[in-house]
């Protein structure tokens, strides 16, 4: 795809770009709005005259066309089979998600399916606000864990059913028997199962994420795997508007207190392991395997990973 | 000389299927593209014999060589068959190996030159035909061998025989790229004034004008043209002659205008100081021609090969604009219909020649960068909705068009409101999601200008669901984009709460 890089025009030799001052004499400044860039405004656009030198790449196609004609290779439009025009692709903006789409609809579907209801602690993506609520309650709320020891806290996932159960296993049985969910539906993983899967997945994930993985193993409907195709190298910076790493860690750790000591040990280990940049294994076609971590809204407060 | 249709005929006569032809063409194109990237893009033209209407396949190499040797031998003895021998020799010299063998023969060039300058007019014609075949050789050691003939070719440019002059011109044009020695010698011998005279004296003879244009374009493309050749050309009467031939003759066709337009392009893009051409009213001429071409295209008269003329015209205007002070713009460019013409060209060639669409958008950028008049014209002529619809197209088209829209927004606050009313906000909601980072960044810069132009614009953006798009963009991997998104969200909050 021939993409004249306009920003490069300013630095490469052959092109002369004239700035406003040189070419806009006083007569016309009155006409033109003077938008002085205020301090702190990050916007850099200014109108620019673009001069293109003979050898500029923007001229390539036209030059080739001209020489094809000189060499008697000209072809009429009717005979030309080449589809030359292309449409811009859309890409998911969420850092770490490298999904690309050819239509806006596909993009919207992807974004709405995967990035809207995201748990801030473990970055699991849930299909709906209700399921996100349930997930957060069951996995990140220490009060829930305490109460669950004494009363039926596990809600049926089917909206409107209202039944509650003492354990997630009971709930699962209910869902299968009463609501006809498939037996191999991916419900809560037994927490003790963590081990082997963790090691397998280590290489593929952001270290900060892995720890969370043990804890937040699937919430029923949504799904397990959260592969973060994080392509960026680790950096120290984090976004100003978000909760610091320590706070997020604390929330996470408190949720851990009631859990298996084994798991937390595993978690610590995995967090210290350095990972290779995981390969993006993610496609927008929603899968059972979903990705990710940021999203809007719901409890989103911080990003645990690194960003440039 | 207009040979566009030949490709059709070639396909059917030589038995190549259209598919094979396309394949060959695609390979050639690839080779040309690579040559351009290596700064080695040169071409030669072959002027066909009167009895040929397409380049005949060259005969078997051995036969050609054999023929050539025999003919050369025969030519060394004068006699009534000389003309016939010469004609046959020229046919044999179509073959590249025969060409090589010929120049290696002792006295071969000497003989040709003597025939070229002899008293027999037919022999002169055939001799120049032989030289022309030699000049078209793919071997670059053939050109220097033709050096002895070049001063005579130059002299003959002021002659009166059309066919003869054409052959001389194309031969010289073919020789320039291969040999610096030939070029330097001819420049020293005054080829530039000779070309000026030729085009002046023969300006009604469009075949010759086309040939002069071609030869000049070859000269202007040599590597050191900017220092050694272009200043002399600009000081001569050539620019005004080129401009006077620019309007195509309906009967003869586009060819002479095409050659002259490319010459003008090489003149404008090779040097930075274009005041000579501006003084000749080059920009006015080129832009009014673009207006008529745009008009023709808009009313459905898209002539074949027109883009070969449009490309160089666009480039002349685009580069001259970058040199023209904004207060002179209207006198130099003419009225504002140029913007309508450019938009018509953009749409008409979008699918078939996207590069032409992109270059049209580039010219629009240069027109609108500092001029309120041209920004306003795009709005009053109702061209903006059409431009907005082109924002999906990549290969540099959407970035250039977005720059144009950004120029308009930057120019005046009132323009921002108009742009918002024409649907730019919802278009930006889409462009903000594109994969191209440059589009996203530029979209945010434009959005900022729109949003600060007034609370009603800010509110409308929010109604279009813009907030969630920006929120998503806050998590982009590029820091520059995140910064903009955050700032925009902050600005929107302020603007809306204050209204």
Coordinates of C-alpha atoms in Angstrom, one line a residue, chain B residues 174-467:
Chain B
X174 CA 16.7 7.9 -27.2
X175 CA 20.4 8.6 -27.0
X176 CA 20.4 11.0 -24.0
X177 CA 19.7 8.5 -21.2
X178 CA 22.4 6.1 -22.3
X179 CA 25.3 8.4 -22.7
X180 CA 26.5 11.4 -20.7
X181 CA 29.0 12.1 -23.4
X182 CA 26.3 12.4 -26.0
X183 CA 24.3 14.6 -23.8
X184 CA 27.2 16.9 -22.8
X185 CA 28.3 17.3 -26.4
X186 CA 24.8 18.1 -27.6
X187 CA 24.3 20.7 -24.9
X188 CA 27.6 22.2 -25.8
X189 CA 26.5 22.3 -29.5
X190 CA 23.4 24.1 -28.7
X191 CA 20.6 21.6 -28.6
X192 CA 18.5 23.7 -26.3
X193 CA 18.2 26.7 -28.7
X194 CA 17.8 24.2 -31.5
X195 CA 14.8 22.7 -29.8
X196 CA 13.4 26.1 -29.1
X197 CA 13.7 27.0 -32.7
X198 CA 12.2 23.8 -33.8
X199 CA 9.1 24.1 -31.6
X200 CA 8.6 27.7 -32.6
X201 CA 9.0 27.1 -36.4
X202 CA 7.1 24.0 -36.4
X203 CA 4.4 24.7 -33.9
X204 CA 1.6 24.0 -36.3
X205 CA 3.1 20.6 -37.1
X206 CA 1.9 18.7 -34.2
X207 CA 3.8 15.5 -34.9
X208 CA 7.0 17.5 -34.7
X209 CA 5.8 19.3 -31.6
X210 CA 5.2 15.9 -30.0
X211 CA 8.7 14.8 -31.0
X212 CA 10.3 17.9 -29.5
X213 CA 8.4 17.4 -26.4
X214 CA 9.6 13.8 -26.0
X215 CA 13.2 14.8 -26.7
X216 CA 13.1 17.6 -24.3
X217 CA 11.5 15.4 -21.6
X218 CA 14.4 13.0 -22.0
X219 CA 16.9 15.8 -21.6
X220 CA 15.1 17.1 -18.5
X221 CA 15.2 13.8 -16.8
X222 CA 19.0 13.3 -16.9
X223 CA 20.6 13.2 -13.5
X224 CA 22.2 16.6 -13.3
X225 CA 19.5 18.3 -15.2
X226 CA 18.7 20.7 -12.4
X227 CA 22.2 22.3 -12.4
X228 CA 23.2 22.0 -16.0
X229 CA 20.1 22.0 -18.2
X230 CA 17.1 23.4 -16.6
X231 CA 18.4 27.0 -16.0
X232 CA 19.2 27.3 -19.7
X233 CA 15.8 25.9 -20.7
X234 CA 14.0 28.3 -18.4
X235 CA 16.0 31.2 -19.9
X236 CA 15.0 30.3 -23.4
X237 CA 11.7 30.6 -25.2
X238 CA 10.9 27.0 -24.5
X239 CA 8.6 27.5 -21.5
X240 CA 6.2 29.8 -23.4
X241 CA 6.1 27.5 -26.4
X242 CA 5.4 24.5 -24.2
X243 CA 2.5 26.4 -22.6
X244 CA 1.1 27.5 -25.9
X245 CA 0.8 23.9 -27.0
X246 CA -0.8 22.7 -23.9
X247 CA -4.4 22.8 -25.0
X248 CA -4.9 19.6 -26.9
X249 CA -6.0 19.8 -30.5
X250 CA -9.2 17.8 -30.9
X251 CA -8.2 16.3 -34.3
X252 CA -4.6 15.4 -33.6
X253 CA -5.2 14.2 -30.1
X254 CA -3.6 14.5 -26.8
X255 CA -0.1 13.3 -27.6
X256 CA 1.7 16.7 -28.1
X257 CA 0.0 18.2 -25.1
X258 CA 1.0 15.2 -23.0
X259 CA 4.7 15.5 -23.9
X260 CA 4.8 19.2 -23.2
X261 CA 3.0 18.8 -19.9
X262 CA 5.5 16.3 -18.7
X263 CA 8.3 18.7 -19.7
X264 CA 6.7 21.4 -17.6
X265 CA 6.4 18.9 -14.7
X266 CA 10.1 18.1 -14.9
X267 CA 10.8 21.8 -14.9
X268 CA 8.7 22.6 -11.8
X269 CA 9.6 19.7 -9.7
X270 CA 13.4 19.6 -10.2
X271 CA 14.1 23.1 -8.9
X272 CA 12.8 25.1 -6.0
X273 CA 12.6 28.6 -7.5
X274 CA 9.7 28.6 -9.8
X275 CA 9.2 32.3 -10.4
X276 CA 10.1 32.1 -14.1
X277 CA 7.3 29.7 -14.7
X278 CA 4.9 31.7 -12.6
X279 CA 5.8 34.8 -14.6
X280 CA 4.9 32.9 -17.7
X281 CA 1.5 32.3 -16.2
X282 CA 2.1 28.6 -16.1
X283 CA -0.1 28.0 -13.2
X284 CA -3.0 29.9 -14.8
X285 CA -2.7 27.9 -18.0
X286 CA -2.4 24.5 -16.2
X287 CA -5.3 25.2 -13.9
X288 CA -7.6 26.4 -16.6
X289 CA -6.8 23.3 -18.6
X290 CA -7.5 21.2 -15.5
X291 CA -10.8 23.0 -15.1
X292 CA -11.8 22.0 -18.7
X293 CA -10.6 18.5 -18.3
X294 CA -12.4 18.2 -15.0
X295 CA -15.6 19.5 -16.6
X296 CA -15.3 17.0 -19.4
X297 CA -14.8 14.2 -17.0
X298 CA -17.7 15.3 -14.8
X299 CA -20.0 15.2 -17.8
X300 CA -18.9 11.7 -18.7
X301 CA -16.4 12.4 -21.4
X302 CA -13.5 10.6 -20.0
X303 CA -11.2 10.3 -23.0
X304 CA -8.8 7.4 -23.1
X305 CA -5.3 8.5 -22.1
X306 CA -6.5 11.7 -20.5
X307 CA -4.8 10.8 -17.3
X308 CA -1.5 10.9 -19.1
X309 CA -2.1 14.6 -19.4
X310 CA -3.8 15.2 -16.1
X311 CA -1.0 13.8 -14.0
X312 CA 1.6 16.3 -15.1
X313 CA -0.8 19.2 -15.0
X314 CA -1.7 18.3 -11.4
X315 CA 1.9 18.2 -10.5
X316 CA 2.7 21.5 -12.0
X317 CA -0.1 23.2 -10.2
X318 CA 0.7 21.5 -7.0
X319 CA 4.3 22.4 -7.0
X320 CA 3.8 25.9 -8.3
X321 CA 1.3 26.5 -5.5
X322 CA 3.9 25.7 -3.0
X323 CA 5.9 28.5 -4.3
X324 CA 3.2 31.0 -4.9
X325 CA 2.4 33.6 -2.2
X326 CA -1.1 33.4 -1.0
X327 CA -2.2 36.9 -2.0
X328 CA -1.3 36.1 -5.6
X329 CA -3.2 32.9 -5.5
X330 CA -6.4 34.1 -7.2
X331 CA -4.6 35.9 -10.1
X332 CA -2.3 33.0 -10.6
X333 CA -4.8 30.2 -10.3
X334 CA -7.9 31.8 -11.7
X335 CA -11.3 31.4 -10.3
X336 CA -12.4 28.9 -7.7
X337 CA -13.8 26.4 -10.1
X338 CA -10.5 24.6 -9.9
X339 CA -11.6 23.1 -6.7
X340 CA -14.7 21.7 -8.4
X341 CA -12.6 20.3 -11.2
X342 CA -10.2 18.6 -8.7
X343 CA -13.1 17.0 -6.8
X344 CA -14.5 15.8 -10.1
X345 CA -11.2 14.3 -11.0
X346 CA -10.9 12.7 -7.6
X347 CA -14.1 10.9 -7.9
X348 CA -13.8 10.0 -11.6
X349 CA -10.4 8.4 -11.2
X350 CA -10.7 6.9 -7.7
X351 CA -11.2 3.4 -8.8
X352 CA -9.1 3.2 -11.9
X353 CA -6.2 5.5 -11.0
X354 CA -6.1 6.0 -7.3
X355 CA -2.7 7.7 -7.6
X356 CA -4.3 10.4 -9.7
X357 CA -7.0 10.8 -7.1
X358 CA -4.3 11.2 -4.4
X359 CA -2.5 13.8 -6.4
X360 CA -5.7 15.7 -6.9
X361 CA -6.2 15.7 -3.2
X362 CA -2.6 16.9 -2.7
X363 CA -3.3 19.9 -5.0
X364 CA -6.5 20.6 -2.9
X365 CA -4.3 20.6 0.2
X366 CA -2.0 23.2 -1.3
X367 CA -4.9 25.3 -2.4
X368 CA -6.6 25.3 1.0
X369 CA -3.6 25.5 3.2
X370 CA -3.6 29.3 3.7
X371 CA -6.5 30.5 1.6
X372 CA -9.8 31.4 3.1
X373 CA -11.2 31.9 -0.4
X374 CA -10.5 28.3 -1.5
X375 CA -11.6 26.8 1.8
X376 CA -14.8 28.8 1.4
X377 CA -15.2 27.7 -2.2
X378 CA -15.2 24.0 -1.2
X379 CA -18.1 24.8 1.2
X380 CA -20.1 27.0 -1.0
X381 CA -19.8 24.7 -4.0
X382 CA -21.0 21.9 -1.8
X383 CA -18.0 19.7 -2.4
X384 CA -17.4 18.8 1.2
X385 CA -19.9 15.9 1.5
X386 CA -18.2 14.2 -1.5
X387 CA -14.8 14.5 0.2
X388 CA -16.1 13.1 3.4
X389 CA -17.3 10.1 1.6
X390 CA -13.8 9.4 0.4
X391 CA -12.4 9.0 3.9
X392 CA -12.6 5.3 3.9
X393 CA -10.0 4.9 1.1
X394 CA -6.5 4.2 1.9
X395 CA -3.2 4.5 0.0
X396 CA -2.8 8.0 1.2
X397 CA -6.1 9.2 -0.2
X398 CA -7.9 9.6 3.1
X399 CA -5.0 11.2 4.9
X400 CA -4.6 13.8 2.2
X401 CA -8.4 14.5 2.2
X402 CA -8.5 14.7 5.9
X403 CA -5.7 17.3 5.7
X404 CA -7.8 19.3 3.3
X405 CA -10.7 19.2 5.7
X406 CA -8.4 20.1 8.6
X407 CA -7.2 23.1 6.6
X408 CA -10.8 24.3 6.3
X409 CA -11.4 23.8 10.0
X410 CA -8.2 25.5 10.9
X411 CA -9.0 28.5 8.7
X412 CA -12.1 29.7 10.5
X413 CA -14.4 28.8 13.4
X414 CA -17.4 29.3 11.2
X415 CA -16.1 26.7 8.8
X416 CA -16.0 24.3 11.7
X417 CA -19.7 24.6 12.4
X418 CA -20.4 24.1 8.7
X419 CA -18.2 21.0 8.6
X420 CA -20.0 19.6 11.6
X421 CA -23.3 20.2 9.9
X422 CA -22.2 18.3 6.8
X423 CA -21.5 15.1 8.7
X424 CA -17.9 15.3 9.5
X425 CA -18.4 14.3 13.2
X426 CA -19.9 10.9 12.4
X427 CA -17.2 10.4 9.8
X428 CA -14.6 11.1 12.4
X429 CA -16.2 8.6 14.8
X430 CA -15.3 6.0 12.1
X431 CA -11.8 7.3 11.2
X432 CA -10.9 7.3 14.9
X433 CA -11.2 3.5 14.8
X434 CA -8.9 3.0 11.8
X435 CA -5.8 1.0 11.9
X436 CA -3.7 3.8 10.3
X437 CA -2.2 5.8 13.2
X438 CA -1.8 8.8 11.1
X439 CA -5.5 8.9 10.4
X440 CA -6.3 8.5 14.0
X441 CA -4.0 11.3 15.1
X442 CA -5.2 13.7 12.4
X443 CA -8.8 12.8 13.2
X444 CA -8.3 13.9 16.8
X445 CA -6.6 17.1 15.7
X446 CA -9.6 17.9 13.5
X447 CA -12.0 16.8 16.2
X448 CA -10.4 19.2 18.6
X449 CA -10.8 22.1 16.3
X450 CA -14.4 21.3 15.7
X451 CA -15.3 20.7 19.3
X452 CA -13.8 24.0 20.6
X453 CA -15.6 25.9 17.9
X454 CA -18.8 25.8 19.8
X455 CA -20.8 24.0 22.4
X456 CA -23.4 22.8 19.8
X457 CA -20.7 20.9 18.0
X458 CA -19.4 19.4 21.2
X459 CA -22.9 18.2 22.1
X460 CA -23.5 16.8 18.7
X461 CA -20.3 14.8 18.9
X462 CA -21.5 13.3 22.1
X463 CA -24.9 12.5 20.6
X464 CA -23.0 10.5 17.9
X465 CA -21.6 8.3 20.6
X466 CA -18.2 10.0 20.4
X467 CA -17.4 9.7 24.1

